[in-house]
Short mmCIF file of C-alpha atoms and ligand atoms in Angstrom, two decimals:
data_model
loop_
_atom_site.label_atom_id
_atom_site.label_comp_id
_atom_site.label_asym_id
_atom_site.label_seq_id
_atom_site.Cartn_x
_atom_site.Cartn_y
_atom_site.Cartn_z
CA MET A 1 79.76 109.47 118.35
CA ILE A 2 80.89 107.83 121.51
CA PRO A 3 80.54 110.13 125.00
CA ALA A 4 83.05 112.13 125.59
CA ASN A 5 83.69 110.69 128.79
CA HIS A 6 83.62 106.88 128.23
CA PHE A 7 86.96 106.09 128.49
CA GLY A 8 88.00 108.68 131.42
CA ALA A 9 89.26 105.95 133.64
CA ILE A 10 91.63 104.66 131.17
CA MET A 11 93.26 108.29 130.28
CA ASN A 12 93.66 108.48 134.11
CA LYS A 13 96.33 105.65 134.06
CA ASN A 14 98.50 108.00 131.89
CA SER A 15 101.22 109.52 133.46
CA ALA A 16 104.16 111.10 132.03
CA HIS A 17 107.65 109.67 132.05
CA GLY A 18 109.98 112.19 130.05
CA ALA A 19 110.84 112.03 126.17
CA ARG A 20 112.35 108.93 125.02
CA ASP A 21 114.25 107.66 122.13
CA ILE A 22 111.83 105.64 120.15
CA ARG A 23 112.60 102.91 117.49
CA VAL A 24 109.94 102.24 114.39
CA ALA A 25 110.17 99.11 112.48
CA VAL A 26 108.12 99.43 109.29
CA ILE A 27 107.15 96.46 107.40
CA GLY A 28 107.04 96.94 103.44
CA ALA A 29 108.78 99.35 101.00
CA GLY A 30 106.11 100.05 98.76
CA MET A 31 103.99 103.34 98.41
CA SER A 32 103.00 103.56 102.18
CA GLY A 33 106.30 102.26 103.46
CA ILE A 34 108.25 104.93 101.47
CA LEU A 35 105.74 107.41 102.65
CA THR A 36 106.26 106.41 106.32
CA GLY A 37 109.86 106.69 106.09
CA ILE A 38 109.50 110.42 104.58
CA ARG A 39 107.25 111.22 107.61
CA LEU A 40 109.29 109.92 110.17
CA LEU A 41 112.30 111.84 109.06
CA GLU A 42 110.08 114.72 108.60
CA ALA A 43 109.36 114.53 112.45
CA GLY A 44 113.04 113.98 113.24
CA ILE A 45 112.91 110.35 113.94
CA ARG A 46 115.90 108.81 112.38
CA ASN A 47 115.86 105.05 114.47
CA PHE A 48 113.68 103.72 112.26
CA VAL A 49 114.24 100.85 109.53
CA ILE A 50 111.89 99.49 106.97
CA TYR A 51 111.83 95.69 106.32
CA GLU A 52 111.23 94.70 102.78
CA LYS A 53 110.84 90.87 102.07
CA ALA A 54 112.35 91.61 98.49
CA ALA A 55 115.07 92.63 96.98
CA THR A 56 113.62 95.55 95.56
CA LEU A 57 111.28 98.65 96.57
CA GLY A 58 107.90 99.28 94.72
CA GLY A 59 105.16 96.97 96.20
CA THR A 60 102.53 96.52 93.90
CA TRP A 61 104.37 98.18 90.85
CA ARG A 62 107.45 95.52 91.59
CA GLU A 63 105.08 92.79 91.90
CA ASN A 64 103.07 93.87 88.85
CA SER A 65 104.99 94.09 85.43
CA TYR A 66 102.09 92.38 83.06
CA PRO A 67 102.11 93.82 79.53
CA GLY A 68 99.58 96.62 79.48
CA LEU A 69 100.36 97.39 83.04
CA SER A 70 99.05 100.82 84.07
CA CYS A 71 97.38 102.82 86.67
CA ASP A 72 93.84 103.64 86.10
CA VAL A 73 93.90 106.65 88.56
CA PRO A 74 95.04 109.59 86.42
CA SER A 75 99.07 110.10 87.00
CA HIS A 76 98.58 113.52 88.24
CA HIS A 77 96.58 112.27 91.08
CA TYR A 78 98.51 109.20 91.73
CA VAL A 79 101.50 111.14 93.52
CA TYR A 80 102.53 111.83 96.97
CA THR A 81 100.82 115.38 97.48
CA PHE A 82 104.08 117.04 98.12
CA GLU A 83 106.13 115.45 94.91
CA PRO A 84 104.20 116.34 91.83
CA ASN A 85 105.76 114.80 88.63
CA PRO A 86 106.01 116.90 85.61
CA GLU A 87 107.44 113.75 83.79
CA TRP A 88 104.57 111.57 83.60
CA SER A 89 104.07 110.58 79.64
CA HIS A 90 100.01 109.89 79.89
CA MET A 91 97.17 110.80 81.82
CA PHE A 92 97.31 107.20 83.16
CA SER A 93 100.78 106.13 82.83
CA PRO A 94 102.40 102.77 82.69
CA GLY A 95 103.57 100.77 85.57
CA PRO A 96 107.24 101.01 84.90
CA GLU A 97 107.08 104.57 84.81
CA ILE A 98 105.07 104.66 88.18
CA ARG A 99 107.68 102.27 89.86
CA ALA A 100 110.49 104.49 88.97
CA TYR A 101 108.36 107.57 90.54
CA PHE A 102 108.55 105.40 93.91
CA GLU A 103 112.25 104.79 93.69
CA ARG A 104 113.15 108.44 92.89
CA ALA A 105 111.17 109.32 95.92
CA ALA A 106 112.77 107.15 98.29
CA ASP A 107 116.31 108.60 97.03
CA LYS A 108 115.15 112.09 96.97
CA TYR A 109 113.89 112.18 100.51
CA GLY A 110 116.79 109.97 102.04
CA VAL A 111 114.48 106.84 102.77
CA ALA A 112 116.47 104.48 100.52
CA PRO A 113 119.33 103.86 103.44
CA TYR A 114 116.66 102.73 105.73
CA ILE A 115 115.41 100.08 103.75
CA ARG A 116 116.74 96.67 104.76
CA TYR A 117 116.03 94.38 101.54
CA ASN A 118 115.58 90.49 101.66
CA LYS A 119 114.20 90.72 105.42
CA GLN A 120 110.93 88.82 105.70
CA VAL A 121 109.47 89.57 109.13
CA VAL A 122 107.87 86.06 110.13
CA ALA A 123 106.82 86.86 113.54
CA ALA A 124 106.13 89.97 115.92
CA GLU A 125 105.63 89.49 119.55
CA PHE A 126 104.59 92.35 121.98
CA GLY A 127 106.22 92.19 125.49
CA ASP A 128 107.98 94.07 127.72
CA ASP A 129 106.74 97.45 126.16
CA ARG A 130 108.34 96.42 122.87
CA TRP A 131 107.72 94.56 119.69
CA HIS A 132 110.18 91.57 119.19
CA LEU A 133 110.60 90.80 115.25
CA LYS A 134 111.88 87.73 113.96
CA PHE A 135 112.98 87.51 110.46
CA ALA A 136 112.86 84.59 108.22
CA ASP A 137 116.80 84.66 108.05
CA GLY A 138 116.79 83.59 111.56
CA SER A 139 117.79 87.18 112.90
CA GLU A 140 115.77 89.22 115.17
CA ASP A 141 115.01 93.02 115.96
CA ASP A 142 113.20 94.99 118.48
CA ALA A 143 111.37 98.10 118.14
CA THR A 144 109.07 100.81 120.06
CA VAL A 145 106.39 100.55 117.37
CA VAL A 146 105.87 98.40 114.31
CA ILE A 147 103.75 100.09 111.34
CA ALA A 148 102.67 97.51 108.73
CA ALA A 149 102.99 99.04 105.57
CA THR A 150 102.20 95.71 103.65
CA GLY A 151 99.83 96.52 101.06
CA VAL A 152 96.40 95.23 100.31
CA LEU A 153 96.39 93.41 96.77
CA HIS A 154 99.55 91.37 97.79
CA HIS A 155 98.66 87.59 97.75
CA PRO A 156 97.77 86.14 94.36
CA VAL A 157 94.60 83.92 94.40
CA TYR A 158 95.01 80.84 92.38
CA PRO A 159 91.73 79.53 90.90
CA ASP A 160 90.26 76.00 92.31
CA ILE A 161 89.92 74.62 88.70
CA GLU A 162 90.54 70.69 88.02
CA GLY A 163 93.82 70.07 86.20
CA LEU A 164 95.52 73.53 86.68
CA GLY A 165 98.70 71.64 87.30
CA ARG A 166 98.15 69.23 84.26
CA PHE A 167 98.43 72.14 81.52
CA ALA A 168 101.52 71.48 79.39
CA GLY A 169 102.70 75.29 78.49
CA PRO A 170 103.83 78.05 80.35
CA CYS A 171 100.75 78.95 83.36
CA PHE A 172 101.55 81.87 85.72
CA HIS A 173 99.60 84.53 87.71
CA SER A 174 99.32 88.05 86.42
CA ALA A 175 101.23 89.28 89.38
CA ARG A 176 104.14 86.37 88.92
CA TRP A 177 104.60 87.21 85.12
CA ASP A 178 107.12 85.00 83.76
CA HIS A 179 109.33 87.18 81.36
CA SER A 180 111.44 84.25 80.09
CA VAL A 181 108.30 83.09 77.99
CA SER A 182 107.85 84.74 74.64
CA LEU A 183 103.85 85.03 73.98
CA GLU A 184 104.72 86.44 70.23
CA GLY A 185 102.53 84.87 67.76
CA LYS A 186 101.24 82.04 70.49
CA ARG A 187 97.72 81.20 71.43
CA VAL A 188 97.47 82.65 74.77
CA GLY A 189 94.38 82.22 77.57
CA ILE A 190 93.60 84.39 80.11
CA ILE A 191 91.39 83.50 82.75
CA GLY A 192 89.76 86.53 84.63
CA THR A 193 88.03 89.80 83.72
CA GLY A 194 88.89 92.18 86.39
CA SER A 195 91.04 95.47 86.04
CA THR A 196 94.17 93.12 85.66
CA ALA A 197 92.74 91.38 82.70
CA ILE A 198 91.40 94.11 80.91
CA GLN A 199 94.86 95.80 80.72
CA ILE A 200 96.77 92.36 79.93
CA VAL A 201 93.90 91.92 76.84
CA THR A 202 95.00 95.54 75.58
CA GLY A 203 98.43 94.88 76.19
CA LEU A 204 98.67 91.60 74.43
CA VAL A 205 96.36 91.45 71.62
CA ASP A 206 98.61 92.57 68.97
CA LYS A 207 101.88 90.56 70.09
CA VAL A 208 99.89 87.17 70.02
CA ALA A 209 98.41 84.86 67.29
CA HIS A 210 95.32 84.31 69.35
CA LEU A 211 93.93 85.46 72.56
CA ASP A 212 90.74 83.75 74.53
CA LEU A 213 89.62 85.64 77.38
CA PHE A 214 87.70 83.44 79.53
CA GLN A 215 84.93 85.18 81.25
CA ARG A 216 82.99 83.92 84.13
CA THR A 217 81.16 87.25 84.89
CA ALA A 218 80.97 90.36 82.84
CA GLN A 219 82.15 93.78 83.93
CA TRP A 220 81.01 97.32 83.52
CA VAL A 221 83.62 99.40 81.39
CA LEU A 222 83.81 103.12 82.14
CA PRO A 223 85.66 104.84 78.88
CA TYR A 224 88.49 106.90 79.67
CA PRO A 225 90.83 108.25 76.94
CA ASN A 226 94.45 108.04 77.83
CA GLU A 227 96.23 110.91 76.04
CA PRO A 228 100.11 111.39 75.99
CA TYR A 229 101.25 114.63 77.71
CA SER A 230 103.29 116.83 75.08
CA GLU A 231 106.72 118.26 75.63
CA GLU A 232 105.15 121.56 76.17
CA GLN A 233 102.83 120.35 78.68
CA LYS A 234 105.65 118.72 80.74
CA ALA A 235 107.80 121.87 80.53
CA GLU A 236 104.71 124.14 81.27
CA PHE A 237 104.42 121.43 84.56
CA ARG A 238 108.11 121.71 85.46
CA ALA A 239 107.85 125.19 84.94
CA ASN A 240 104.89 125.93 87.35
CA PRO A 241 104.71 122.99 89.51
CA ASP A 242 101.67 124.60 91.68
CA LYS A 243 99.73 123.74 88.38
CA MET A 244 100.13 119.97 89.21
CA THR A 245 99.17 120.54 92.87
CA GLU A 246 96.10 122.31 91.54
CA MET A 247 95.48 119.50 89.19
CA PHE A 248 95.63 117.07 92.02
CA TRP A 249 92.99 118.80 94.11
CA HIS A 250 90.84 119.33 91.28
CA MET A 251 90.98 115.84 90.42
CA ALA A 252 90.13 115.06 94.06
CA GLU A 253 87.51 117.10 94.11
CA GLN A 254 85.99 115.79 90.89
CA PHE A 255 86.32 112.31 91.90
CA ASN A 256 85.07 112.45 95.31
CA SER A 257 82.11 114.54 94.53
CA SER A 258 80.90 111.43 92.05
CA PHE A 259 82.27 108.20 92.13
CA ALA A 260 82.98 108.52 95.58
CA ARG A 261 79.50 109.41 96.57
CA ALA A 262 77.94 106.79 93.83
CA VAL A 263 79.38 104.13 95.77
CA ILE A 264 78.04 104.79 99.24
CA GLY A 265 74.67 105.43 97.88
CA ASP A 266 74.31 108.61 95.90
CA GLN A 267 71.97 107.23 93.04
CA THR A 268 72.07 110.66 90.86
CA GLN A 269 75.83 109.96 90.38
CA MET A 270 75.50 106.58 89.96
CA ALA A 271 72.94 106.97 87.24
CA ARG A 272 75.24 109.02 85.17
CA ILE A 273 78.10 106.57 85.74
CA GLU A 274 75.59 103.77 84.48
CA GLN A 275 74.29 105.91 81.80
CA ARG A 276 78.20 106.32 80.35
CA CYS A 277 78.93 102.29 80.94
CA ARG A 278 76.04 101.37 79.03
CA MET A 279 77.00 103.86 75.98
CA ASN A 280 80.10 102.51 75.93
CA LEU A 281 78.71 98.94 75.68
CA GLU A 282 76.30 100.46 72.79
CA HIS A 283 78.42 102.73 70.93
CA ASN A 284 81.50 100.06 70.99
CA VAL A 285 80.58 96.81 70.87
CA HIS A 286 78.97 96.04 67.36
CA ASP A 287 77.84 92.44 67.43
CA PRO A 288 74.60 92.27 69.26
CA GLU A 289 75.65 88.81 70.91
CA LEU A 290 79.24 89.95 72.04
CA ARG A 291 77.35 93.17 73.50
CA ARG A 292 74.85 90.67 75.41
CA LYS A 293 77.80 88.43 76.48
CA LEU A 294 79.91 91.44 77.94
CA THR A 295 76.77 92.98 79.53
CA PRO A 296 76.74 92.64 83.25
CA ASP A 297 73.61 91.61 85.32
CA TYR A 298 74.41 93.59 88.71
CA LYS A 299 74.97 97.23 89.25
CA VAL A 300 77.40 99.35 88.13
CA ALA A 301 80.54 99.50 90.46
CA CYS A 302 79.43 96.85 92.84
CA LYS A 303 82.49 94.98 91.25
CA ARG A 304 85.71 97.32 91.12
CA LEU A 305 84.54 99.33 88.07
CA ILE A 306 87.00 98.93 84.86
CA MET A 307 88.54 101.98 83.56
CA SER A 308 89.37 101.59 79.86
CA ASP A 309 88.67 102.98 76.16
CA THR A 310 90.75 100.06 75.03
CA PHE A 311 89.32 97.02 76.06
CA TYR A 312 86.15 96.56 74.09
CA ALA A 313 88.22 97.60 70.79
CA ALA A 314 90.66 95.02 71.54
CA ILE A 315 88.43 91.94 72.46
CA GLN A 316 86.64 92.74 68.90
CA ARG A 317 90.27 92.16 67.12
CA PRO A 318 89.80 89.57 64.64
CA ASN A 319 92.29 87.08 66.76
CA ALA A 320 90.45 87.57 70.23
CA ALA A 321 87.69 85.49 71.39
CA LEU A 322 85.33 86.20 74.82
CA VAL A 323 85.01 82.43 75.80
CA THR A 324 81.73 82.37 77.99
CA ALA A 325 81.10 78.91 78.36
CA GLY A 326 82.24 78.28 81.69
CA ILE A 327 85.66 76.09 82.23
CA GLU A 328 85.26 72.73 82.68
CA ARG A 329 88.53 71.90 83.04
CA ILE A 330 92.08 72.48 82.32
CA GLU A 331 94.20 69.78 80.42
CA ALA A 332 97.54 69.57 78.71
CA LYS A 333 96.43 71.15 75.61
CA GLY A 334 94.33 73.88 76.77
CA VAL A 335 91.04 74.99 78.51
CA ARG A 336 87.83 72.59 78.03
CA THR A 337 84.77 74.57 78.50
CA ARG A 338 81.22 73.18 79.58
CA ASP A 339 80.19 73.11 75.92
CA GLY A 340 82.80 70.42 75.42
CA VAL A 341 85.09 72.77 73.07
CA LEU A 342 88.90 72.07 73.88
CA HIS A 343 90.24 75.90 73.58
CA GLU A 344 93.89 74.74 72.27
CA LEU A 345 96.47 77.08 74.06
CA ASP A 346 100.40 77.53 74.07
CA ALA A 347 100.28 79.37 77.29
CA LEU A 348 97.86 80.52 80.07
CA VAL A 349 97.72 83.59 82.37
CA LEU A 350 95.53 83.29 85.73
CA ALA A 351 94.36 86.95 86.13
CA THR A 352 92.52 85.84 88.85
CA GLY A 353 93.02 88.46 91.51
CA PHE A 354 94.27 88.51 95.31
CA ASP A 355 93.13 87.61 98.56
CA GLY A 356 92.34 91.34 99.68
CA HIS A 357 91.57 90.17 103.41
CA ARG A 358 95.12 88.47 104.06
CA PHE A 359 96.78 91.68 104.58
CA MET A 360 100.04 90.77 107.01
CA ARG A 361 98.37 87.87 108.46
CA ASP A 362 101.22 85.54 107.22
CA ILE A 363 103.10 87.09 110.34
CA ASN A 364 102.57 85.55 113.31
CA ILE A 365 101.60 88.68 115.34
CA SER A 366 100.81 88.69 119.09
CA GLY A 367 99.65 91.44 121.37
CA GLN A 368 99.29 91.86 124.83
CA ASP A 369 98.88 88.45 127.30
CA GLY A 370 99.97 86.40 123.77
CA LEU A 371 96.71 87.18 121.62
CA LYS A 372 97.21 86.14 118.24
CA LEU A 373 95.95 89.02 115.82
CA ASN A 374 94.68 86.02 113.42
CA ASP A 375 92.50 84.66 116.68
CA ALA A 376 91.47 88.45 117.03
CA TRP A 377 90.40 88.56 113.65
CA SER A 378 88.78 84.93 113.42
CA GLN A 379 85.51 85.76 112.87
CA SER A 380 85.86 89.36 110.95
CA LEU A 381 88.63 91.75 110.47
CA GLU A 382 87.67 94.41 113.05
CA ALA A 383 90.22 97.54 113.27
CA TYR A 384 90.31 100.45 114.83
CA ARG A 385 89.41 103.54 112.50
CA CYS A 386 91.06 100.94 109.71
CA LEU A 387 94.46 101.54 111.35
CA ALA A 388 94.98 99.96 114.74
CA VAL A 389 93.39 96.98 116.84
CA PRO A 390 92.81 96.59 120.41
CA ARG A 391 95.53 94.88 122.59
CA PHE A 392 97.87 95.22 119.86
CA PRO A 393 99.89 98.24 121.47
CA ASN A 394 101.97 100.34 119.17
CA PHE A 395 100.98 98.67 116.21
CA PHE A 396 99.59 100.38 113.44
CA MET A 397 98.47 99.68 109.74
CA LEU A 398 98.44 101.67 106.34
CA ILE A 399 95.50 100.73 104.43
CA GLY A 400 94.50 98.52 106.84
CA PRO A 401 90.80 96.45 107.07
CA ASN A 402 88.08 99.14 105.93
CA SER A 403 90.32 101.78 104.45
CA PRO A 404 88.59 103.60 101.48
CA ILE A 405 90.25 101.16 98.51
CA GLY A 406 87.38 101.32 96.76
CA ASN A 407 86.42 104.82 97.20
CA PHE A 408 89.40 107.67 96.83
CA SER A 409 93.21 108.17 95.99
CA LEU A 410 95.03 105.45 98.00
CA ILE A 411 97.94 107.85 98.19
CA LEU A 412 96.28 110.28 99.76
CA ILE A 413 94.63 108.04 102.32
CA ALA A 414 98.04 106.57 103.18
CA GLU A 415 99.10 110.08 103.95
CA MET A 416 96.09 110.79 106.02
CA GLN A 417 96.66 107.76 107.74
CA VAL A 418 100.47 108.22 108.32
CA ASP A 419 100.15 111.67 109.65
CA TYR A 420 97.44 110.45 112.26
CA ILE A 421 99.55 107.70 113.37
CA LEU A 422 102.46 110.17 113.78
CA LYS A 423 100.27 111.93 116.14
CA LEU A 424 100.08 108.51 118.03
CA ILE A 425 103.80 107.86 118.18
CA ALA A 426 104.37 111.86 119.28
CA ARG A 427 102.83 110.85 122.58
CA ILE A 428 104.62 107.78 123.00
CA ARG A 429 107.97 109.78 122.12
CA ALA A 430 106.99 112.62 124.40
CA GLY A 431 107.09 109.86 127.41
CA GLU A 432 103.65 110.55 127.85
CA CYS A 433 102.92 106.71 127.77
CA ARG A 434 104.93 103.83 126.89
CA ALA A 435 102.15 102.31 124.46
CA LEU A 436 98.96 102.94 123.40
CA ALA A 437 96.01 100.94 121.64
CA PRO A 438 92.55 101.48 120.73
CA SER A 439 90.02 100.00 123.27
CA VAL A 440 87.75 97.07 122.68
CA GLU A 441 84.79 99.36 123.16
CA ALA A 442 85.65 101.96 120.46
CA THR A 443 86.70 99.35 118.15
CA GLN A 444 83.43 97.75 118.43
CA TYR A 445 81.18 100.95 118.13
CA PHE A 446 83.28 101.98 114.98
CA ASN A 447 82.85 98.44 113.45
CA ALA A 448 78.94 98.26 114.36
CA ALA A 449 78.86 101.57 112.44
CA LEU A 450 80.61 100.55 109.47
CA ARG A 451 78.33 97.43 109.25
CA GLU A 452 75.38 99.33 109.36
CA ALA A 453 76.62 102.15 106.98
CA MET A 454 77.71 99.29 104.64
CA LYS A 455 73.76 98.41 104.03
CA ASP A 456 73.59 101.66 101.72
CA THR A 457 76.57 100.78 99.51
CA VAL A 458 76.63 99.35 96.15
CA TRP A 459 79.08 96.45 97.35
CA VAL A 460 76.41 94.73 98.78
CA SER A 461 73.77 94.89 95.96
CA GLY A 462 74.26 91.51 94.63
CA CYS A 463 77.83 90.55 93.22
CA ARG A 464 80.93 88.65 93.87
CA SER A 465 84.00 90.66 94.36
CA TRP A 466 87.27 90.70 96.51
CA TYR A 467 85.70 93.72 98.73
CA LEU A 468 83.59 91.19 100.60
CA ASP A 469 84.88 89.27 103.31
CA THR A 470 83.75 85.72 103.90
CA ASN A 471 80.85 87.11 105.59
CA GLY A 472 79.72 88.73 102.73
CA THR A 473 80.41 92.22 104.35
CA PRO A 474 82.56 94.81 102.49
CA VAL A 475 85.79 95.38 103.77
CA THR A 476 85.80 98.98 102.43
CA TRP A 477 84.44 102.65 103.67
CA PRO A 478 80.96 103.02 103.69
CA TRP A 479 81.54 107.00 104.02
CA SER A 480 82.37 110.24 102.24
CA PHE A 481 85.68 111.44 102.02
CA GLU A 482 85.00 114.49 104.36
CA ARG A 483 84.27 111.92 106.90
CA PHE A 484 87.67 109.90 106.52
CA LYS A 485 89.67 113.15 106.54
CA ASP A 486 87.66 114.24 109.73
CA ASP A 487 88.31 110.98 111.21
CA MET A 488 91.80 111.43 110.61
CA ARG A 489 92.36 114.90 111.52
CA GLU A 490 93.33 114.20 115.37
CA PRO A 491 93.20 111.08 117.19
CA GLN A 492 90.32 110.56 119.31
CA TRP A 493 92.20 110.20 122.71
CA ALA A 494 89.13 109.32 124.66
CA GLU A 495 88.82 106.07 122.37
CA TYR A 496 92.68 104.66 123.41
CA GLU A 497 94.23 102.99 126.16
CA LEU A 498 97.39 104.40 127.41
CA LEU A 499 99.92 102.11 129.29
CA ALA A 500 101.64 104.07 131.52
P1 NAP B 601 89.56 90.63 90.58
O1 NAP B 601 89.18 91.84 90.45
O2 NAP B 601 89.47 89.97 91.56
O3 NAP B 601 89.37 89.80 88.94
C1 NAP B 601 89.79 88.29 89.04
C2 NAP B 601 89.14 87.74 88.17
O4 NAP B 601 89.38 86.39 88.07
C3 NAP B 601 87.54 87.76 87.89
O5 NAP B 601 86.70 88.02 86.51
C4 NAP B 601 87.30 86.75 88.43
O6 NAP B 601 85.72 86.09 88.06
C5 NAP B 601 87.84 85.59 87.92
N1 NAP B 601 88.15 84.33 88.66
C6 NAP B 601 88.58 83.84 89.58
N2 NAP B 601 88.71 82.81 89.99
C7 NAP B 601 87.75 82.43 88.74
C8 NAP B 601 87.77 80.92 88.43
N3 NAP B 601 88.00 79.60 89.24
N4 NAP B 601 87.46 80.61 87.28
C9 NAP B 601 86.88 81.76 86.13
N5 NAP B 601 87.34 83.19 86.80
C10 NAP B 601 87.64 83.18 87.97
O7 NAP B 601 91.49 90.91 90.19
P2 NAP B 601 92.34 91.88 89.51
O8 NAP B 601 91.96 91.96 88.08
O9 NAP B 601 93.86 91.35 89.70
O10 NAP B 601 91.98 93.19 90.28
C11 NAP B 601 92.00 93.17 91.46
C12 NAP B 601 91.97 94.62 91.98
O11 NAP B 601 93.48 95.35 91.71
C13 NAP B 601 91.20 95.67 91.37
O12 NAP B 601 89.83 95.56 91.58
C14 NAP B 601 92.04 96.94 91.48
O13 NAP B 601 91.43 97.35 92.57
C15 NAP B 601 93.34 96.68 91.10
N6 NAP B 601 93.95 96.83 90.06
C16 NAP B 601 94.00 98.08 89.87
C17 NAP B 601 94.42 98.59 88.60
C18 NAP B 601 94.72 99.99 88.37
O14 NAP B 601 95.03 100.52 86.88
N7 NAP B 601 94.51 100.73 89.20
C19 NAP B 601 94.91 97.58 87.71
C20 NAP B 601 94.62 96.22 88.26
C21 NAP B 601 94.26 95.78 89.34
P3 NAP B 601 84.27 86.29 88.64
O15 NAP B 601 84.29 88.40 88.58
O16 NAP B 601 83.41 85.80 88.38
O17 NAP B 601 84.88 86.34 90.22
#
């Protein structure tokens, strides 16, 4: 820990100004933006607005609409803690149900009227103790506090493959699904074998004439059955909401004490998960050659672990093929692999992932003395406890750099972060300071500790993944759930600079 009196001099700059009305601008109306709106209203803050660049809300659940879309986190755990949902159809419910859940929450908690659609923030500049926002439509706004709730997996990555533009048929990224194209009875190629591609394979295989899955790297797959909830079970949930809350915390406990520990170095937990993945391959992939091709050469969970009990069956269907020869180039008629074979296709899906390090950096953000966020982050994405940046006063992030995206429930994380940020805001609102930002020293200290702890995690054990930044450092959380909870319990005031 940083010595208690380390920033005493900074704290002394603080002086009382009396309570003040503040205006909060939230960027993004996905899971965490809606949550922020709910919490702001609960805190009695009505002078806020949620700017959403698209025409509807839902974030990742709006952007992704591919066949087979679901969430591989159990539905009763993929909820706001205060809003259980008795209507989930399955253990892992499909994407449209999840999107509808967030739409209902925005309505039920009175957040919907605060959302301004088709308002893309293009610049945010701090000056005169306020943030000056500019929008793509030329309009402007001011706010005391900005909260970026812009998500992580938001910017599609298009593969750098020769000839991509030459393909004659429809070709689109998984997060830009073209629903005007019917794939019924067609020959479809899918590039990529991440969580997205694996869900698409299951969702498409029965509809298409032929499916080619182009694999560059094999994936570990943990099998999880996806049972539907019966009407009796749903009625029981409706009658007894506490049961859902109990389930939520039971799942949290189970997950946080197993997977979340395994990824940060608990070898006993990791061995259990690895054994389940190996048995899944052994029992469910019958052809030894296919099994060999599907066997990864890196540690389980080094890449984001796939959860599926349908993928192996789907890829063994007679109309499906796993192509591992490596892509040479894309031609008008299909994909040419390095063994010289042309895989003729009618449509091509790019399930090639996202730039998980771009965050809200397309917005031109300048803090104190005109410092650009992109300059501050030119070497590495250094944030203070995942949610603030030195010299960017009153600017906070949800699911910012190093948030536990690969560890535990994202919704729970966002809830803890919002509650923490509201404590910072309370101080500004009380007039104890005009603005606040974490100190450079505290941020450096936090990031040095992060880097040190990363050495024990599975993400650095030797694989390529979107968790790694350009320096090869994972941008996720190397500690336990309990540590995150402790960190978010109360702001460590000595680590902030308060502008009087
Ligand atoms: P991803 O995990 O980054 O996978 C991208 C895939 O594309 C990889 O298999 C990658 O191969 C391949 N690829 C990229 N460029 C390529 C190229 N030039 N040539 C050949 N192959 C190429 O992306 P994703 O599947 O969209 O998943 C991203 C994240 O979204 C997941 O990790 C997960 O966190 C989240 N997600 C969650 C759910 C859920 O149910 N909760 C569902 C979907 C996604 P390499 O492995 O060789 O790099």
